Coordinates of C-alpha atoms in Angstrom, one line a residue:
X14 CA 4.5 28.0 16.1
X15 CA 0.9 27.8 15.1
X16 CA -1.8 26.5 17.4
X17 CA -2.2 23.2 15.7
X18 CA 1.5 22.4 15.9
X19 CA 1.6 23.6 19.5
X20 CA -1.1 21.2 20.5
X21 CA 0.5 18.5 18.6
X22 CA 4.0 19.0 20.3
X23 CA 4.8 15.7 22.0
X24 CA 1.1 14.9 21.7
X25 CA 1.4 11.1 21.5
X26 CA 3.6 10.9 24.5
X27 CA 1.7 13.5 26.6
X28 CA -1.7 11.9 25.9
X29 CA -0.4 8.5 26.6
X30 CA 0.8 9.8 30.0
X31 CA -2.7 10.7 31.1
X32 CA -3.4 7.2 32.0
X33 CA -1.8 3.8 31.6
X34 CA -4.7 2.6 29.4
X35 CA -5.0 5.5 27.0
X36 CA -3.7 3.6 23.9
X37 CA -6.0 0.7 24.6
X38 CA -9.1 3.1 24.9
X39 CA -8.2 5.0 21.8
X40 CA -8.1 1.8 19.7
X41 CA -11.2 0.6 21.3
X42 CA -13.0 3.8 20.6
X43 CA -11.8 3.7 16.9
X44 CA -13.1 0.1 16.6
X45 CA -16.4 0.8 18.2
X46 CA -17.0 3.8 15.9
X47 CA -16.0 1.9 12.8
X48 CA -18.5 -0.9 13.1
X49 CA -21.4 0.9 11.5
X50 CA -19.5 3.7 9.9
X51 CA -20.2 4.1 6.1
X52 CA -17.1 3.5 3.9
X53 CA -16.8 7.2 2.9
X54 CA -16.5 8.3 6.5
X55 CA -13.6 5.9 7.3
X56 CA -11.1 8.6 6.1
X57 CA -12.2 11.4 8.5
X58 CA -12.6 8.9 11.3
X59 CA -9.0 7.8 11.0
X60 CA -7.7 11.4 10.6
X61 CA -9.7 12.5 13.7
X62 CA -8.4 9.7 15.9
X63 CA -4.8 10.3 14.7
X64 CA -5.3 14.0 15.7
X65 CA -6.1 12.9 19.2
X66 CA -2.6 11.4 19.6
X67 CA -1.0 14.6 18.2
X68 CA -0.6 13.5 14.6
X69 CA -1.2 15.5 11.5
X70 CA -0.9 15.4 7.6
X71 CA -2.4 11.9 7.7
X72 CA -2.3 9.9 4.3
X73 CA -3.6 6.4 3.5
X74 CA -1.9 4.9 0.5
X75 CA -3.3 1.8 -1.2
X76 CA -1.2 -0.6 -3.3
X77 CA -2.3 -0.5 -6.9
X78 CA -3.4 -3.7 -8.7
X79 CA -0.1 -3.8 -10.6
X80 CA 1.9 -3.6 -7.4
X81 CA 4.0 -0.8 -8.7
X82 CA 2.6 2.2 -7.0
X83 CA 1.1 3.4 -3.8
X84 CA -1.9 5.5 -4.5
X85 CA -3.2 8.0 -2.0
X86 CA -6.8 7.4 -0.9
X87 CA -9.0 10.6 -1.1
X88 CA -11.1 11.6 1.8
X89 CA -12.0 14.4 4.1
X90 CA -9.3 15.0 6.7
X91 CA -6.6 13.1 4.6
X92 CA -3.6 14.7 2.9
X93 CA -3.7 13.8 -0.8
X94 CA -0.9 14.0 -3.4
X95 CA 0.5 12.0 -6.3
X96 CA 1.1 8.2 -6.3
X97 CA 4.6 7.1 -5.2
X98 CA 6.6 4.2 -6.5
X99 CA 6.9 1.3 -4.2
X100 CA 10.5 0.7 -5.3
X101 CA 11.7 4.4 -4.7
X102 CA 9.9 5.8 -1.6
X103 CA 9.9 5.7 2.0
X104 CA 6.4 4.5 1.9
X105 CA 7.4 1.6 -0.4
X106 CA 10.2 0.7 2.1
X107 CA 7.6 0.3 4.9
X108 CA 5.4 -1.9 2.6
X109 CA 8.2 -4.1 1.4
X110 CA 9.8 -4.6 4.8
X111 CA 6.5 -4.8 6.7
X112 CA 8.1 -2.5 9.3
X113 CA 7.5 1.2 10.2
X114 CA 9.9 3.7 8.6
X115 CA 10.8 6.9 10.3
X116 CA 11.5 9.9 8.1
X117 CA 13.3 12.5 10.3
X118 CA 12.9 16.0 9.5
X119 CA 14.2 19.3 11.2
X120 CA 11.6 19.4 13.9
X121 CA 9.3 16.5 13.3
X122 CA 9.1 12.8 12.3
X123 CA 7.1 11.5 9.3
X124 CA 6.0 8.0 10.1
X125 CA 5.2 5.4 7.4
X126 CA 3.4 2.4 8.8
X127 CA 2.5 -0.7 6.6
X128 CA -1.1 -1.5 6.5
X129 CA -1.2 -5.3 6.9
X130 CA -4.2 -7.7 6.9
X131 CA -2.4 -10.6 8.4
X132 CA 0.5 -10.3 5.9
X133 CA -1.5 -9.1 2.9
X134 CA 0.0 -5.8 2.0
X135 CA -2.9 -3.4 1.8
X136 CA -1.0 -0.2 1.8
X137 CA 0.7 2.4 4.0
X138 CA -0.5 4.8 6.7
X139 CA 1.6 8.0 6.9
X140 CA 1.3 10.7 9.6
X141 CA 3.6 13.3 11.1
X142 CA 4.4 13.7 14.8
X143 CA 6.8 16.0 16.6
X144 CA 8.6 13.2 18.4
X145 CA 8.2 9.4 18.4
X146 CA 9.7 7.2 21.2
X147 CA 10.2 3.5 21.2
X148 CA 7.0 2.9 23.4
X149 CA 5.0 4.9 20.9
X150 CA 5.7 2.5 18.0
X151 CA 3.6 -0.3 19.7
X152 CA 0.5 1.9 19.7
X153 CA 1.1 3.1 16.1
X154 CA 1.6 -0.4 14.8
X155 CA -1.7 -1.4 16.4
X156 CA -3.3 1.6 15.0
X157 CA -2.1 0.8 11.5
X158 CA -3.3 -2.8 11.9
X159 CA -6.7 -1.6 12.9
X160 CA -7.0 0.7 9.9
X161 CA -5.9 -2.1 7.6
X162 CA -8.8 -4.3 9.0
X163 CA -11.3 -1.6 8.5
X164 CA -10.3 -1.1 4.9
X165 CA -10.5 -4.7 4.1
X166 CA -13.8 -5.0 5.8
X167 CA -15.3 -1.9 4.2
X168 CA -13.9 -3.0 0.8
X169 CA -16.6 -5.8 0.6
X170 CA -19.3 -3.2 0.2
X171 CA -17.9 -0.1 -1.5
X172 CA -16.1 0.5 -4.8
X173 CA -14.0 3.3 -3.5
X174 CA -10.9 1.3 -2.5
X175 CA -11.1 -0.8 -5.7
X176 CA -11.2 2.2 -7.9
X177 CA -8.3 3.9 -6.0
X178 CA -6.2 0.9 -6.8
X179 CA -7.1 1.1 -10.5
X180 CA -5.6 4.6 -10.7
X181 CA -8.2 5.5 -13.2
X182 CA -7.3 2.8 -15.6
X183 CA -10.3 0.8 -16.8
X184 CA -10.4 -2.9 -16.0
X185 CA -12.1 -5.3 -18.4
X186 CA -15.2 -7.1 -17.3
X187 CA -13.4 -10.4 -17.5
X188 CA -10.6 -9.1 -15.3
X189 CA -13.1 -7.8 -12.6
X190 CA -14.7 -11.2 -12.5
X191 CA -11.3 -12.9 -12.0
X192 CA -10.1 -10.4 -9.3
X193 CA -13.3 -10.7 -7.3
X194 CA -12.8 -14.5 -7.2
X195 CA -9.1 -14.3 -6.0
X196 CA -8.0 -15.1 -2.4
X197 CA -5.6 -12.5 -0.9
X198 CA -2.5 -12.6 -3.2
X199 CA -0.1 -13.2 -0.2
X200 CA -0.2 -15.1 3.1
X201 CA 2.6 -15.8 5.5
X202 CA 2.6 -18.1 8.5
X203 CA 5.5 -19.5 10.5
X204 CA 5.3 -22.6 8.4
X205 CA 4.5 -21.5 4.9
X206 CA 4.3 -18.4 2.7
X207 CA 2.4 -17.9 -0.5
X208 CA 2.5 -15.0 -3.0
X209 CA 0.9 -14.7 -6.4
X210 CA 0.4 -12.2 -9.2
X211 CA -1.7 -12.1 -12.4
X212 CA -1.1 -10.3 -15.7
X213 CA -2.0 -8.3 -17.7
X214 CA -3.5 -6.8 -14.5
X215 CA -6.4 -4.9 -16.1
X216 CA -7.3 -7.4 -18.8
X217 CA -6.5 -10.9 -17.4
X218 CA -9.3 -13.3 -18.3
X219 CA -8.5 -17.0 -18.2
X220 CA -5.9 -17.3 -15.6
X221 CA -6.8 -17.8 -11.9
X222 CA -5.3 -19.2 -8.7
X223 CA -6.5 -20.2 -5.3
X224 CA -5.2 -21.4 -2.0
X225 CA -6.3 -22.2 1.4
X226 CA -4.6 -23.5 4.6
X227 CA -6.8 -26.1 6.3
X228 CA -5.1 -27.2 9.5
X229 CA -1.7 -28.6 8.4
X230 CA -2.4 -28.8 4.6
X231 CA -2.0 -26.0 2.2
X232 CA -4.3 -26.5 -0.8
X233 CA -3.3 -24.7 -4.1
X234 CA -4.6 -24.5 -7.6
X235 CA -3.3 -22.6 -10.7
X236 CA -5.4 -22.8 -13.8
X237 CA -5.4 -21.4 -17.4
X238 CA -8.6 -21.3 -19.4
X239 CA -8.5 -21.5 -23.2
X240 CA -9.2 -18.3 -25.2
X241 CA -9.7 -14.7 -24.1
X242 CA -12.2 -12.3 -22.8
X243 CA -15.5 -13.2 -21.1
X244 CA -15.6 -16.8 -22.5
X245 CA -12.2 -17.6 -20.8
X246 CA -13.4 -15.9 -17.6
X247 CA -16.5 -18.0 -17.6
X248 CA -14.5 -21.2 -18.1
X249 CA -12.2 -20.2 -15.3
X250 CA -15.0 -19.4 -13.0
X251 CA -16.7 -22.8 -13.4
X252 CA -13.4 -24.7 -13.1
X253 CA -12.4 -22.8 -9.9
X254 CA -15.8 -23.2 -8.3
X255 CA -15.7 -26.9 -9.0
X256 CA -12.2 -27.1 -7.6
X257 CA -13.3 -25.5 -4.3
X258 CA -16.4 -27.5 -4.1
X259 CA -14.4 -30.7 -4.4
X260 CA -11.6 -29.5 -2.1
X261 CA -14.2 -28.8 0.7
X262 CA -15.6 -32.3 0.2
X263 CA -12.2 -33.6 1.2
X264 CA -11.7 -35.8 -1.9
X265 CA -8.3 -37.1 -3.0
X266 CA -6.3 -35.1 -5.7
X267 CA -7.1 -37.5 -8.4
X268 CA -10.8 -37.4 -7.7
X269 CA -10.6 -33.7 -7.5
X270 CA -9.6 -33.5 -11.1
X271 CA -12.5 -35.8 -12.0
X272 CA -15.0 -33.5 -10.2
X273 CA -13.6 -30.4 -12.0
X274 CA -13.8 -32.3 -15.3
X275 CA -17.5 -33.4 -14.8
X276 CA -18.5 -29.9 -13.9
X277 CA -16.9 -28.5 -17.0
X278 CA -18.4 -31.1 -19.2
X279 CA -21.9 -30.3 -17.9
X280 CA -21.6 -26.6 -18.7
X281 CA -19.4 -26.4 -21.7
X282 CA -18.8 -28.3 -24.9
X283 CA -15.9 -30.8 -25.5
X284 CA -13.8 -28.0 -27.2
X285 CA -13.6 -25.9 -24.1
X286 CA -11.1 -26.6 -21.4
X287 CA -8.6 -25.4 -18.8
X288 CA -5.2 -26.6 -17.9
X289 CA -4.4 -26.9 -14.3
X290 CA -1.9 -27.6 -11.5
X291 CA -3.5 -28.8 -8.2
X292 CA -1.2 -29.2 -5.2
X293 CA -1.3 -30.1 -1.5
X294 CA 1.5 -29.4 0.9
X295 CA 1.8 -30.8 4.4
X296 CA 3.1 -27.7 6.1
X297 CA 4.4 -29.8 9.0
X298 CA 6.3 -32.4 7.2
X299 CA 7.0 -30.6 3.8
X300 CA 5.5 -33.4 1.7
X301 CA 4.2 -31.8 -1.6
X302 CA 1.7 -33.7 -3.8
X303 CA 0.4 -32.6 -7.1
X304 CA -1.4 -33.5 -10.3
X305 CA -0.8 -32.0 -13.7
X306 CA -3.6 -31.4 -16.2
X307 CA -1.7 -30.3 -19.3
X308 CA 0.0 -27.5 -17.4
X309 CA 3.7 -26.4 -17.4
X310 CA 5.7 -28.2 -14.8
X311 CA 6.5 -26.1 -11.6
X312 CA 10.0 -25.4 -10.7
X313 CA 11.8 -26.2 -7.4
X314 CA 14.0 -23.4 -6.0
X315 CA 16.6 -24.2 -3.4
X316 CA 19.2 -21.6 -2.2
X317 CA 18.1 -19.2 -5.0
X318 CA 18.8 -21.7 -7.7
X319 CA 16.3 -23.7 -9.8
X320 CA 17.3 -27.3 -9.0
X321 CA 14.5 -29.3 -10.5
X322 CA 11.5 -29.0 -12.8
X323 CA 8.7 -30.9 -11.0
X324 CA 8.0 -33.1 -14.0
X325 CA 5.1 -35.6 -13.6
X326 CA 2.8 -37.7 -15.8
X327 CA 0.1 -35.5 -17.2
X328 CA -3.5 -36.1 -18.0
X329 CA -5.6 -34.2 -20.4
X330 CA -6.7 -30.6 -19.6
X331 CA -9.8 -30.3 -17.5
X332 CA -13.0 -30.6 -19.7
X333 CA -11.5 -33.1 -22.0
X334 CA -12.5 -36.2 -19.9
X335 CA -8.8 -37.5 -19.5
X336 CA -7.7 -40.5 -17.7
X337 CA -7.4 -40.4 -13.8
X338 CA -4.2 -38.4 -13.2
X339 CA -1.1 -39.7 -11.4
X340 CA -0.4 -38.0 -8.1
X341 CA 3.3 -37.1 -7.9
X342 CA 5.1 -36.5 -4.6
X343 CA 8.3 -34.7 -3.6
X344 CA 9.8 -34.1 -0.2
X345 CA 10.8 -30.4 0.3
X346 CA 13.5 -29.1 2.5
X347 CA 13.1 -26.1 4.7
X348 CA 13.0 -22.9 2.8
X349 CA 12.5 -24.6 -0.5
X350 CA 10.4 -22.6 -2.9
X351 CA 8.0 -23.9 -5.5
X352 CA 7.3 -21.7 -8.5
X353 CA 4.0 -22.4 -10.5
X354 CA 3.3 -20.4 -13.6
X355 CA 1.0 -20.4 -16.7
X356 CA 2.3 -20.7 -20.3
X357 CA 1.7 -17.1 -21.0
X358 CA 4.7 -16.3 -19.0
X359 CA 7.2 -18.4 -21.2
X360 CA 5.4 -18.3 -24.6
X361 CA 5.5 -14.5 -24.8
X362 CA 8.1 -12.9 -27.1
X363 CA 11.0 -10.7 -26.1
X364 CA 11.6 -7.3 -27.8
X365 CA 13.8 -9.1 -30.3
X366 CA 10.8 -11.2 -31.4
X367 CA 12.3 -14.5 -29.9
X368 CA 10.0 -16.5 -27.8
X369 CA 10.9 -16.0 -24.1
X370 CA 11.1 -19.7 -23.1
X371 CA 11.6 -21.5 -19.8
X372 CA 15.4 -21.0 -19.7
X373 CA 15.0 -17.3 -19.8
X374 CA 12.6 -17.6 -16.9
X375 CA 15.0 -19.8 -14.9
X376 CA 17.8 -17.3 -15.5
X377 CA 15.6 -14.4 -14.4
X378 CA 14.5 -16.2 -11.3
X379 CA 18.1 -17.0 -10.2
X380 CA 19.1 -13.4 -10.8
X381 CA 16.2 -11.9 -8.9
X382 CA 15.9 -14.3 -6.0
X383 CA 19.1 -13.3 -4.0
X384 CA 18.0 -9.6 -4.4
X385 CA 14.6 -10.1 -2.7
X386 CA 13.4 -10.8 0.8
X387 CA 10.4 -13.1 1.1
X388 CA 8.0 -14.5 -1.5
X389 CA 6.0 -11.2 -1.8
X390 CA 9.0 -9.3 -2.9
X391 CA 10.2 -12.1 -5.1
X392 CA 6.9 -12.4 -7.1
X393 CA 6.6 -8.7 -7.5
X394 CA 10.2 -8.2 -8.5
X395 CA 10.2 -11.2 -10.9
X396 CA 7.0 -10.0 -12.5
X397 CA 8.4 -6.5 -13.1
X398 CA 11.7 -7.9 -14.5
X399 CA 10.0 -10.4 -16.8
X400 CA 7.7 -7.7 -18.1
X401 CA 10.5 -5.3 -18.7
X402 CA 12.4 -7.9 -20.8
X403 CA 9.2 -8.3 -22.9
X404 CA 9.0 -4.6 -23.5
X405 CA 6.1 -4.2 -21.1
X406 CA 4.0 -6.4 -23.3
X407 CA 1.8 -9.2 -22.1
X408 CA -0.4 -10.4 -25.0
X409 CA -1.5 -13.5 -23.1
X410 CA -2.6 -14.1 -19.5
X411 CA 0.6 -14.8 -17.4
X412 CA 0.5 -15.9 -13.7
X413 CA 3.1 -16.5 -11.0
X414 CA 2.7 -18.3 -7.8
X415 CA 5.4 -19.0 -5.3
X416 CA 5.2 -21.2 -2.2
X417 CA 8.0 -21.2 0.5
X418 CA 8.0 -24.0 3.1
X419 CA 9.7 -23.1 6.4
X420 CA 8.4 -26.1 8.4
X421 CA 7.9 -26.7 12.1
X422 CA 4.6 -26.1 14.0
X423 CA 2.7 -22.9 14.9
X424 CA 1.1 -24.2 18.1
X425 CA 3.1 -21.7 20.3
X426 CA 1.2 -18.9 18.8
X427 CA -2.0 -20.2 20.3
X428 CA -0.5 -19.8 23.8
X429 CA -0.5 -16.3 25.2
X430 CA 2.6 -15.0 26.9
X431 CA 2.1 -15.0 30.7

């Protein structure tokens, strides 16, 4: 056995036995060193600290923008390699289940740990140890959580992580503008889960989405700007900026539409517009309210079935100066899901040349939903299946957003276990 493997034998357990607080000191040291660490030195820092617990062959995989592959991040001290498919790999299993996966080999264990920022799926941390015991998993999970936080923080002032996720495929200027404006594409709390996805990933221009959870109200917007390219991106940017400004001013939904419409009119001419769906969900009671500005009606899923199209009176698209919209309301049941989408999803044509249509979307949703676990998995699988049916062609922007309401309160999370 070589010297490196001899020193790594039972390294995690042996070092943890040195003192009761070894794990806490290790994580604290990693956090302290990371504060002012330049982004390009994060990789060797992580590899060095993992070596201190007897780990080796450390790899950091980042989820690509299309959510199909996990791409190895390159850096000193990290083991590289080829991208791996999320749907056909141990690393992908860890990402999709949000739980560690142990790959047992003849005399070692390859650990795959999901890198989660909250519930945003950043990627996967893989490392090899000689043995892993149940008590070791707690330290490894905390280590992976800290690495995920470091990546998300450093991502704000480096292009390295963004370019890794692109896998070398160029992204249009319009798409870069849109992606920089997006919130995390998934969020899960005990009361509500949200997941979204935009296509075509590297050329999307006019579609956008936004959400925030303010106390017990989830605010959501899905918009589709007319046209393509930079003009559509500019329309979407102004509309979404006006939406956020009005939302933060705590105006009612009907007034929110008017604020967006006024902003669009000030910047663009009368022929430029965006369609939109603006929603508010009380995550305690399950009451959903929304206004429709020329947008496709969302769908209500219950028990893996589409039970209702959430039809409502519509007003003109934002920018046309339409009448004050009607606010519609529906009471959700626990575990109901709401699917919002843009028209590019249903107006695309299948391989046969026939328009895709909403019924085809409904059929696909009802087929895919029972096969998935959680809204993240549903949105990703649904997007892949729909794209496959279209022959991997997306000629117009197409956006999916799914909300699942689980109800109750989250107050218990603020009370520490004693």
